[in-house]
XYZ file of C-alpha atoms in Angstrom:
490
model
C -7.558 10.561 -71.135
C -10.028 13.303 -71.774
C -9.491 16.311 -69.554
C -12.546 17.879 -70.494
C -14.911 15.801 -68.170
C -12.795 15.867 -65.197
C -12.472 19.701 -65.193
C -16.086 20.253 -65.799
C -17.652 22.264 -63.366
C -20.269 20.012 -61.099
C -23.174 22.452 -62.108
C -22.616 21.862 -66.088
C -22.033 17.980 -65.217
C -25.442 17.583 -63.296
C -27.472 19.412 -66.145
C -25.916 17.246 -68.599
C -26.317 14.122 -66.858
C -29.993 15.002 -65.987
C -30.875 15.977 -69.614
C -29.639 12.806 -70.934
C -26.849 14.297 -72.845
C -23.797 12.733 -70.749
C -23.740 9.083 -69.102
C -22.983 9.141 -65.429
C -21.136 5.958 -65.865
C -18.719 7.731 -68.359
C -18.235 10.553 -65.840
C -17.532 8.077 -63.051
C -14.943 6.107 -65.081
C -13.086 9.116 -66.224
C -12.926 10.162 -62.798
C -11.704 6.657 -61.513
C -8.934 6.691 -64.347
C -7.848 9.971 -63.189
C -7.576 8.760 -59.626
C -5.896 5.654 -60.681
C -3.086 8.016 -62.726
C -2.558 10.710 -60.069
C -3.485 9.543 -56.528
C -0.399 8.179 -55.833
C 1.376 11.425 -56.361
C -1.350 13.509 -54.316
C -2.557 11.139 -51.526
C -5.863 12.770 -51.906
C -7.940 9.704 -51.533
C -7.377 6.980 -48.972
C -10.335 4.734 -49.730
C -11.581 4.474 -53.279
C -15.152 3.106 -53.706
C -14.676 2.128 -57.407
C -17.368 -0.486 -57.557
C -19.807 0.828 -55.577
C -19.544 4.282 -57.656
C -19.918 2.265 -60.942
C -23.188 0.703 -59.713
C -24.542 3.995 -58.629
C -23.772 5.319 -61.718
C -25.596 2.593 -63.508
C -28.752 3.110 -61.287
C -28.879 6.538 -61.864
C -28.442 6.019 -65.545
C -31.289 3.837 -65.435
C -33.428 6.224 -63.482
C -32.814 9.186 -65.901
C -33.824 6.764 -68.875
C -36.945 5.941 -67.136
C -37.745 9.651 -66.704
C -37.000 10.081 -63.161
C -35.640 12.874 -61.378
C -32.680 12.078 -59.484
C -31.785 15.193 -57.696
C -29.880 18.353 -58.197
C -26.612 16.537 -58.158
C -27.523 13.918 -60.769
C -24.612 11.735 -61.380
C -21.921 14.105 -59.991
C -19.072 12.565 -58.285
C -18.113 13.616 -54.876
C -15.345 12.968 -52.430
C -15.990 13.042 -48.630
C -13.444 13.576 -45.883
C -12.215 10.515 -43.689
C -13.132 12.079 -40.439
C -16.885 12.320 -39.834
C -18.215 12.045 -43.249
C -19.471 8.433 -42.415
C -20.790 6.261 -44.984
C -22.460 3.002 -43.450
C -20.015 0.119 -43.882
C -17.073 2.058 -45.231
C -13.686 2.352 -43.519
C -13.288 5.601 -41.883
C -9.868 5.932 -40.049
C -9.921 9.456 -38.953
C -6.349 9.775 -39.906
C -5.606 7.354 -36.797
C -3.615 4.457 -37.243
C -5.278 2.437 -34.348
C -8.576 2.958 -36.368
C -7.128 1.702 -39.616
C -9.894 -0.755 -39.900
C -12.915 1.312 -38.244
C -16.178 1.094 -40.106
C -19.075 3.285 -39.743
C -22.431 1.883 -38.848
C -24.391 4.690 -40.171
C -24.403 7.726 -42.575
C -23.679 11.115 -41.881
C -26.557 13.252 -42.282
C -24.855 15.336 -45.054
C -23.618 12.055 -46.752
C -27.327 10.911 -46.936
C -28.614 14.246 -48.195
C -25.735 13.943 -50.856
C -26.535 10.755 -52.079
C -30.358 11.396 -51.976
C -29.596 14.271 -54.404
C -28.114 11.883 -57.099
C -24.359 12.336 -56.013
C -22.002 9.478 -56.317
C -19.506 8.958 -53.508
C -16.095 8.294 -55.103
C -14.222 7.848 -51.930
C -12.685 9.081 -48.673
C -10.185 11.558 -48.574
C -6.898 12.109 -46.446
C -6.691 14.110 -43.204
C -4.365 14.584 -40.058
C -5.579 12.563 -37.287
C -8.571 13.794 -35.845
C -8.104 16.827 -37.944
C -6.030 18.559 -35.253
C -3.900 20.868 -37.488
C -3.809 22.831 -40.488
C -1.750 20.653 -42.900
C -2.750 17.070 -43.873
C -0.512 14.163 -42.838
C -0.764 11.169 -40.863
C 1.007 7.835 -39.692
C -1.325 5.762 -41.954
C -1.098 7.278 -45.384
C 1.392 10.212 -45.169
C 1.272 13.886 -46.479
C -1.274 15.325 -49.277
C -0.042 17.423 -51.944
C -1.318 20.509 -53.485
C -1.381 19.841 -57.149
C 0.113 23.372 -57.573
C 3.406 21.863 -56.376
C 3.705 18.260 -55.233
C 6.610 19.130 -52.608
C 4.045 21.019 -50.775
C 1.031 20.373 -48.515
C -2.356 20.762 -49.637
C -3.383 22.151 -46.298
C -5.663 20.601 -43.629
C -7.411 19.203 -42.217
C -9.655 18.706 -45.388
C -6.555 18.322 -47.352
C -7.457 15.257 -49.342
C -10.733 16.516 -50.412
C -9.165 20.025 -51.566
C -6.425 18.216 -53.448
C -8.823 15.846 -55.258
C -11.069 18.582 -56.597
C -7.999 20.754 -57.473
C -6.534 18.056 -59.354
C -9.699 16.991 -61.308
C -10.115 13.726 -59.278
C -13.573 15.151 -58.253
C -15.438 18.041 -59.260
C -17.052 18.515 -55.649
C -15.831 17.348 -52.141
C -17.125 17.645 -48.695
C -14.758 19.265 -45.942
C -15.341 19.700 -42.165
C -14.195 22.963 -40.510
C -13.166 23.345 -36.843
C -10.450 25.695 -37.108
C -10.236 26.397 -40.720
C -10.289 23.023 -42.095
C -12.258 24.013 -45.318
C -10.794 27.385 -45.802
C -6.923 26.428 -45.242
C -6.819 23.838 -47.907
C -8.818 25.927 -50.362
C -6.153 28.360 -50.110
C -3.269 26.085 -50.341
C -4.966 24.405 -53.485
C -6.647 27.440 -55.135
C -10.275 26.508 -54.470
C -13.195 28.088 -53.208
C -14.176 26.428 -49.731
C -17.216 27.580 -47.912
C -17.959 27.233 -44.211
C -21.455 28.130 -43.662
C -23.179 29.460 -40.339
C -22.677 27.113 -37.502
C -25.065 24.069 -38.219
C -26.722 25.582 -41.421
C -25.351 22.136 -42.582
C -26.750 19.605 -39.792
C -25.250 16.635 -38.384
C -26.128 13.762 -36.123
C -23.138 13.612 -33.607
C -23.501 10.657 -31.011
C -23.129 9.752 -28.290
C -22.648 13.599 -27.531
C -25.066 15.464 -29.663
C -23.919 18.731 -28.055
C -20.065 18.079 -28.788
C -19.534 20.193 -31.748
C -19.783 23.712 -30.151
C -16.145 24.274 -28.674
C -14.847 25.007 -31.197
C -17.669 25.322 -33.561
C -17.545 22.448 -36.018
C -18.885 23.007 -39.713
C -19.376 20.978 -42.693
C -19.535 22.181 -46.163
C -18.292 22.276 -49.781
C -14.801 22.475 -51.447
C -15.428 23.243 -55.188
C -13.762 24.968 -58.280
C -16.535 27.424 -58.702
C -18.728 29.407 -56.441
C -21.808 28.100 -58.084
C -20.711 24.433 -57.519
C -20.250 25.311 -53.750
C -23.687 27.059 -53.686
C -25.475 23.941 -55.439
C -23.707 21.550 -52.798
C -24.639 23.827 -50.116
C -28.472 23.605 -51.213
C -28.258 19.981 -50.872
C -26.462 19.735 -47.570
C -28.252 22.682 -45.851
C -31.346 22.630 -43.844
C -32.742 21.284 -40.493
C -32.592 17.856 -39.185
C -34.337 16.715 -36.010
C -31.518 14.886 -34.735
C -29.334 17.897 -34.534
C -30.141 20.087 -31.391
C -28.266 22.980 -32.918
C -29.584 23.085 -36.548
C -30.578 26.279 -37.873
C -34.082 26.642 -39.331
C -34.776 26.897 -43.003
C -34.872 30.548 -44.100
C -35.966 29.922 -47.314
C -32.642 30.880 -49.069
C -31.789 29.227 -52.444
C -28.022 29.543 -52.077
C -27.684 28.809 -56.096
C -29.865 31.851 -56.793
C -28.012 34.188 -54.408
C -24.743 34.222 -56.211
C -26.160 36.421 -58.928
C -26.863 39.110 -56.325
C -25.224 42.699 -56.962
C -22.948 43.887 -54.208
C -22.764 47.470 -55.155
C -24.398 48.477 -52.046
C -22.163 46.672 -49.757
C -19.826 48.127 -47.157
C -16.576 45.781 -46.845
C -14.014 46.100 -44.064
C -10.668 44.888 -45.269
C -8.181 43.750 -42.323
C -4.756 42.931 -43.584
C -3.725 41.131 -40.489
C -6.969 40.638 -38.684
C -5.802 42.849 -35.825
C -2.297 41.600 -35.232
C -1.368 38.379 -37.003
C 2.038 38.273 -38.743
C 1.378 37.841 -42.329
C 4.113 36.804 -44.950
C 4.671 40.021 -47.264
C 3.959 37.781 -50.341
C 0.571 36.938 -49.248
C -0.315 40.502 -48.032
C 0.679 41.946 -51.273
C -1.521 39.421 -53.553
C -4.331 39.931 -51.289
C -4.226 43.678 -50.991
C -4.096 43.844 -54.748
C -6.916 41.329 -55.009
C -9.276 43.677 -53.080
C -9.589 45.938 -56.216
C -12.130 43.312 -57.532
C -14.582 44.328 -54.942
C -14.037 47.985 -55.653
C -14.849 47.174 -59.370
C -18.035 45.868 -58.553
C -19.117 49.274 -56.993
C -18.618 47.985 -53.273
C -17.287 50.463 -50.682
C -13.988 49.091 -49.233
C -12.450 50.558 -46.045
C -9.378 49.238 -44.229
C -10.508 48.423 -40.750
C -10.080 45.627 -38.295
C -12.104 44.295 -35.564
C -10.814 45.211 -31.894
C -9.761 41.795 -30.650
C -8.441 42.387 -27.132
C -5.943 39.360 -27.281
C -2.825 38.541 -29.233
C -2.733 35.865 -31.808
C -0.852 33.568 -29.710
C -3.472 34.026 -26.878
C -6.112 33.031 -29.478
C -4.412 30.187 -30.766
C -3.794 28.682 -27.369
C -7.518 29.293 -26.514
C -8.235 27.179 -29.751
C -5.623 24.369 -28.693
C -7.046 24.250 -24.992
C -10.538 23.807 -26.524
C -9.339 21.120 -29.139
C -7.775 19.128 -26.130
C -10.930 19.028 -24.303
C -12.582 17.737 -27.706
C -10.007 15.160 -28.144
C -10.587 13.757 -24.730
C -14.079 13.584 -25.318
C -13.386 11.954 -28.548
C -11.621 9.206 -26.763
C -14.444 8.673 -24.126
C -16.864 8.309 -27.197
C -14.806 5.454 -28.675
C -14.562 3.793 -25.351
C -18.364 3.850 -24.940
C -19.623 3.252 -28.230
C -16.643 0.837 -29.681
C -14.833 -0.223 -26.673
C -11.572 1.264 -27.983
C -9.485 3.188 -25.341
C -6.911 4.996 -27.854
C -4.804 6.065 -24.945
C -4.935 3.223 -22.621
C -4.541 0.642 -25.275
C -2.950 2.257 -28.484
C -1.212 5.376 -27.271
C 2.162 4.442 -28.957
C 0.513 4.184 -32.378
C -0.914 7.821 -32.208
C 0.693 10.957 -33.407
C 2.641 12.109 -30.356
C 1.109 15.735 -30.191
C -2.464 14.221 -30.566
C -1.855 11.709 -27.791
C -0.598 14.659 -25.630
C -3.148 16.940 -26.339
C -5.897 14.104 -25.481
C -4.105 13.592 -22.218
C -4.219 17.341 -21.602
C -7.837 17.231 -22.098
C -8.223 15.046 -19.177
C -6.268 16.734 -16.832
C -7.087 20.129 -17.548
C -8.601 22.453 -14.821
C -12.274 22.324 -15.102
C -12.307 26.112 -15.392
C -10.174 26.017 -18.408
C -13.404 25.840 -20.647
C -14.989 28.832 -18.716
C -11.826 30.766 -19.585
C -11.813 29.597 -23.400
C -15.509 30.720 -23.507
C -14.577 34.103 -22.231
C -12.100 34.768 -24.739
C -14.449 33.722 -27.707
C -16.960 35.965 -26.295
C -14.718 38.879 -26.315
C -13.625 37.649 -30.180
C -17.378 37.212 -31.035
C -18.220 40.689 -29.653
C -15.424 42.416 -31.637
C -16.708 40.835 -34.730
C -20.091 41.629 -34.289
C -19.196 45.470 -33.562
C -17.232 45.627 -36.591
C -20.218 43.820 -38.750
C -22.668 46.158 -37.338
C -21.058 49.036 -39.353
C -20.025 46.679 -42.284
C -21.705 43.807 -44.432
C -18.325 41.670 -44.726
C -14.882 41.447 -43.363
C -12.087 40.399 -45.726
C -8.641 39.164 -44.667
C -6.000 36.898 -45.890
C -7.239 33.316 -45.406
C -3.769 32.513 -44.401
C -0.426 34.037 -43.585
C 1.844 32.005 -45.692
C 1.452 30.334 -49.291
C 1.496 26.394 -48.919
C 4.220 24.927 -46.816
C 6.766 22.284 -48.020
C 6.227 18.692 -46.920
C 9.497 18.767 -45.368
C 8.495 21.106 -42.713
C 7.986 18.660 -39.915
C 7.366 18.039 -36.337
C 7.460 14.680 -34.873
C 7.931 13.386 -38.639
C 5.069 15.181 -39.932
C 3.930 18.087 -41.981
C 3.496 21.244 -39.868
C 3.304 24.827 -40.711
C 5.995 27.610 -39.880
C 7.136 28.476 -36.479
C 7.849 32.037 -37.266
C 6.731 34.643 -39.952
C 8.476 37.880 -40.167
C 10.700 37.013 -37.170
C 7.510 36.609 -35.002
C 6.919 33.260 -33.236
C 3.649 31.068 -34.364
C 2.264 28.122 -33.365
C 3.139 25.454 -36.349
C -0.046 23.539 -35.939
C -2.454 26.728 -36.687
C -0.875 29.782 -35.568
C -0.215 30.981 -39.104
C -3.864 30.360 -39.912
C -6.432 33.654 -39.964
C -9.420 31.223 -39.987
C -9.946 29.880 -36.533
C -11.237 32.889 -34.701
C -14.510 32.493 -36.915
C -14.904 28.952 -35.474
C -14.929 30.772 -31.879
C -17.993 32.923 -33.438
C -19.910 30.756 -35.867
C -19.984 33.381 -38.514
C -20.228 32.282 -42.422
C -16.709 32.511 -43.956
C -15.123 31.411 -47.270
C -11.882 31.362 -48.841
C -11.647 32.374 -52.413
C -8.503 32.183 -54.635
C -6.996 35.662 -54.690
C -3.816 35.099 -56.994
C -0.497 33.526 -57.171
C 2.952 34.164 -55.839
C 5.632 34.436 -58.585
C 6.421 30.873 -58.053
C 3.023 29.766 -58.785
C 1.564 29.096 -55.438
C -2.076 29.834 -54.755
C -3.143 32.261 -52.137
C -6.665 32.528 -50.564
C -8.626 35.849 -49.497
C -11.017 35.159 -46.540
C -14.599 36.750 -46.553
C -16.530 36.777 -43.492
C -20.163 37.631 -43.243
C -22.725 38.657 -40.610
C -24.354 35.793 -38.614
C -26.633 33.619 -40.734
C -26.046 36.000 -43.940
C -24.483 32.985 -45.685
C -26.184 34.244 -49.086
C -24.205 37.756 -48.708
C -20.994 35.823 -48.487
C -21.891 33.808 -51.518
C -22.881 36.623 -53.514
C -19.893 38.602 -52.899
C -17.519 35.505 -53.627
C -19.457 35.120 -56.860
C -18.894 38.897 -57.977
C -15.350 38.450 -57.085
C -15.088 35.402 -59.333
C -16.734 37.389 -62.172
C -14.105 39.951 -61.838
C -10.909 37.812 -61.370
C -11.870 34.123 -62.658
C -9.368 31.468 -61.819
C -10.949 28.507 -63.392
C -8.187 27.836 -66.003
C -5.528 27.813 -63.372
C -6.852 24.031 -62.607
C -5.460 22.690 -65.822
C -2.001 21.718 -64.659
C -1.724 17.957 -64.178
């Protein structure tokens, strides 16, 4: 099977298809063949929409032949996450066994925008139950592997999306990020993952339109290049009247921002984000990769935000917020679909998810106030640092990809200790979730590889609403240290 199409960047695919030089039907067929060949090894997709993708490709080809402009993503295959990336009439399991046959009754706003721009949805990708941890595994489909080592996890909770893109099963994929769920699998799969400013990408969340703020939940791209991510963000971003938190259109064209020079930027480099334990292999790779910014002319200084809490305190804060979120999720299903997960299906759920959901119901009403105080202090610490620096860079994660045999309750989790220091196996090894407290734009970019070929990510955090600066710095890093050829592995 030709590898060239499945490893061609999305920007080039869109241009070639729009110009009539490449058939979207051929592009879709090549990706479907690759999914058939490799998905059983990866468990990237949980639902493949082969026939609808073929039909969509035929329609787009006919439109192009008729001289129509079909959009910025003309004929580009895209994978979407099996969590809140609803596509009307398509199974959406949330990684939850009781919801194995649940079907969405509407499109998510960003899915609608992707299709309006000419994208072709190939299918839904694997996720842990309700995105509750930084690895991807569930009772329905099992673990998702990184294509760099099939014995290791792709990360989570957008692990299926990341594995699909890294393995050439899609040129682009959508992820959701409530604690690092775009950036974590980007690191484990050697990808670029971008979490834009909170609600730069809008969504119509119902019945609770105000529910995605504790922690801040973001939607965005996973891609093999920064340019592809910017292209996808151009399509997904922009205000929507049904989202009470959406940001106004500031006129930024993200695809144009990636060429901006960064020689006038001041960058703070924090090797541990003020106290997270970090595996020495990761720290060495990230520290060496910082030279890429120096080579562009940027001023890099080792400096950390002064966060007045331990990493354990911060993780506990996120978990408390997520417990509340899970309880609200159950209430939403009870009210809109007459499904009571705890009341009727508890035994079918992942034990930790059921326990967290119950904890959300029984929590002290003041617990949410306490979490807001902590995240306010984190916000102030990050804001104080970014008053003096344009960007903050850190390791994305404290460890390289974890083995699928590292389990709790029979499902894959992260490590319980790093360098002799205890960490929570669900999320405590991730330096990502503090920026879901604050809503700052953040990306994970491939920094390099361990001696045994495992990818390591570098996290880039920008000032509030300065998504274009994060993208510009990411693209400058990519020009200095290109990684694209590392994907030609399967």
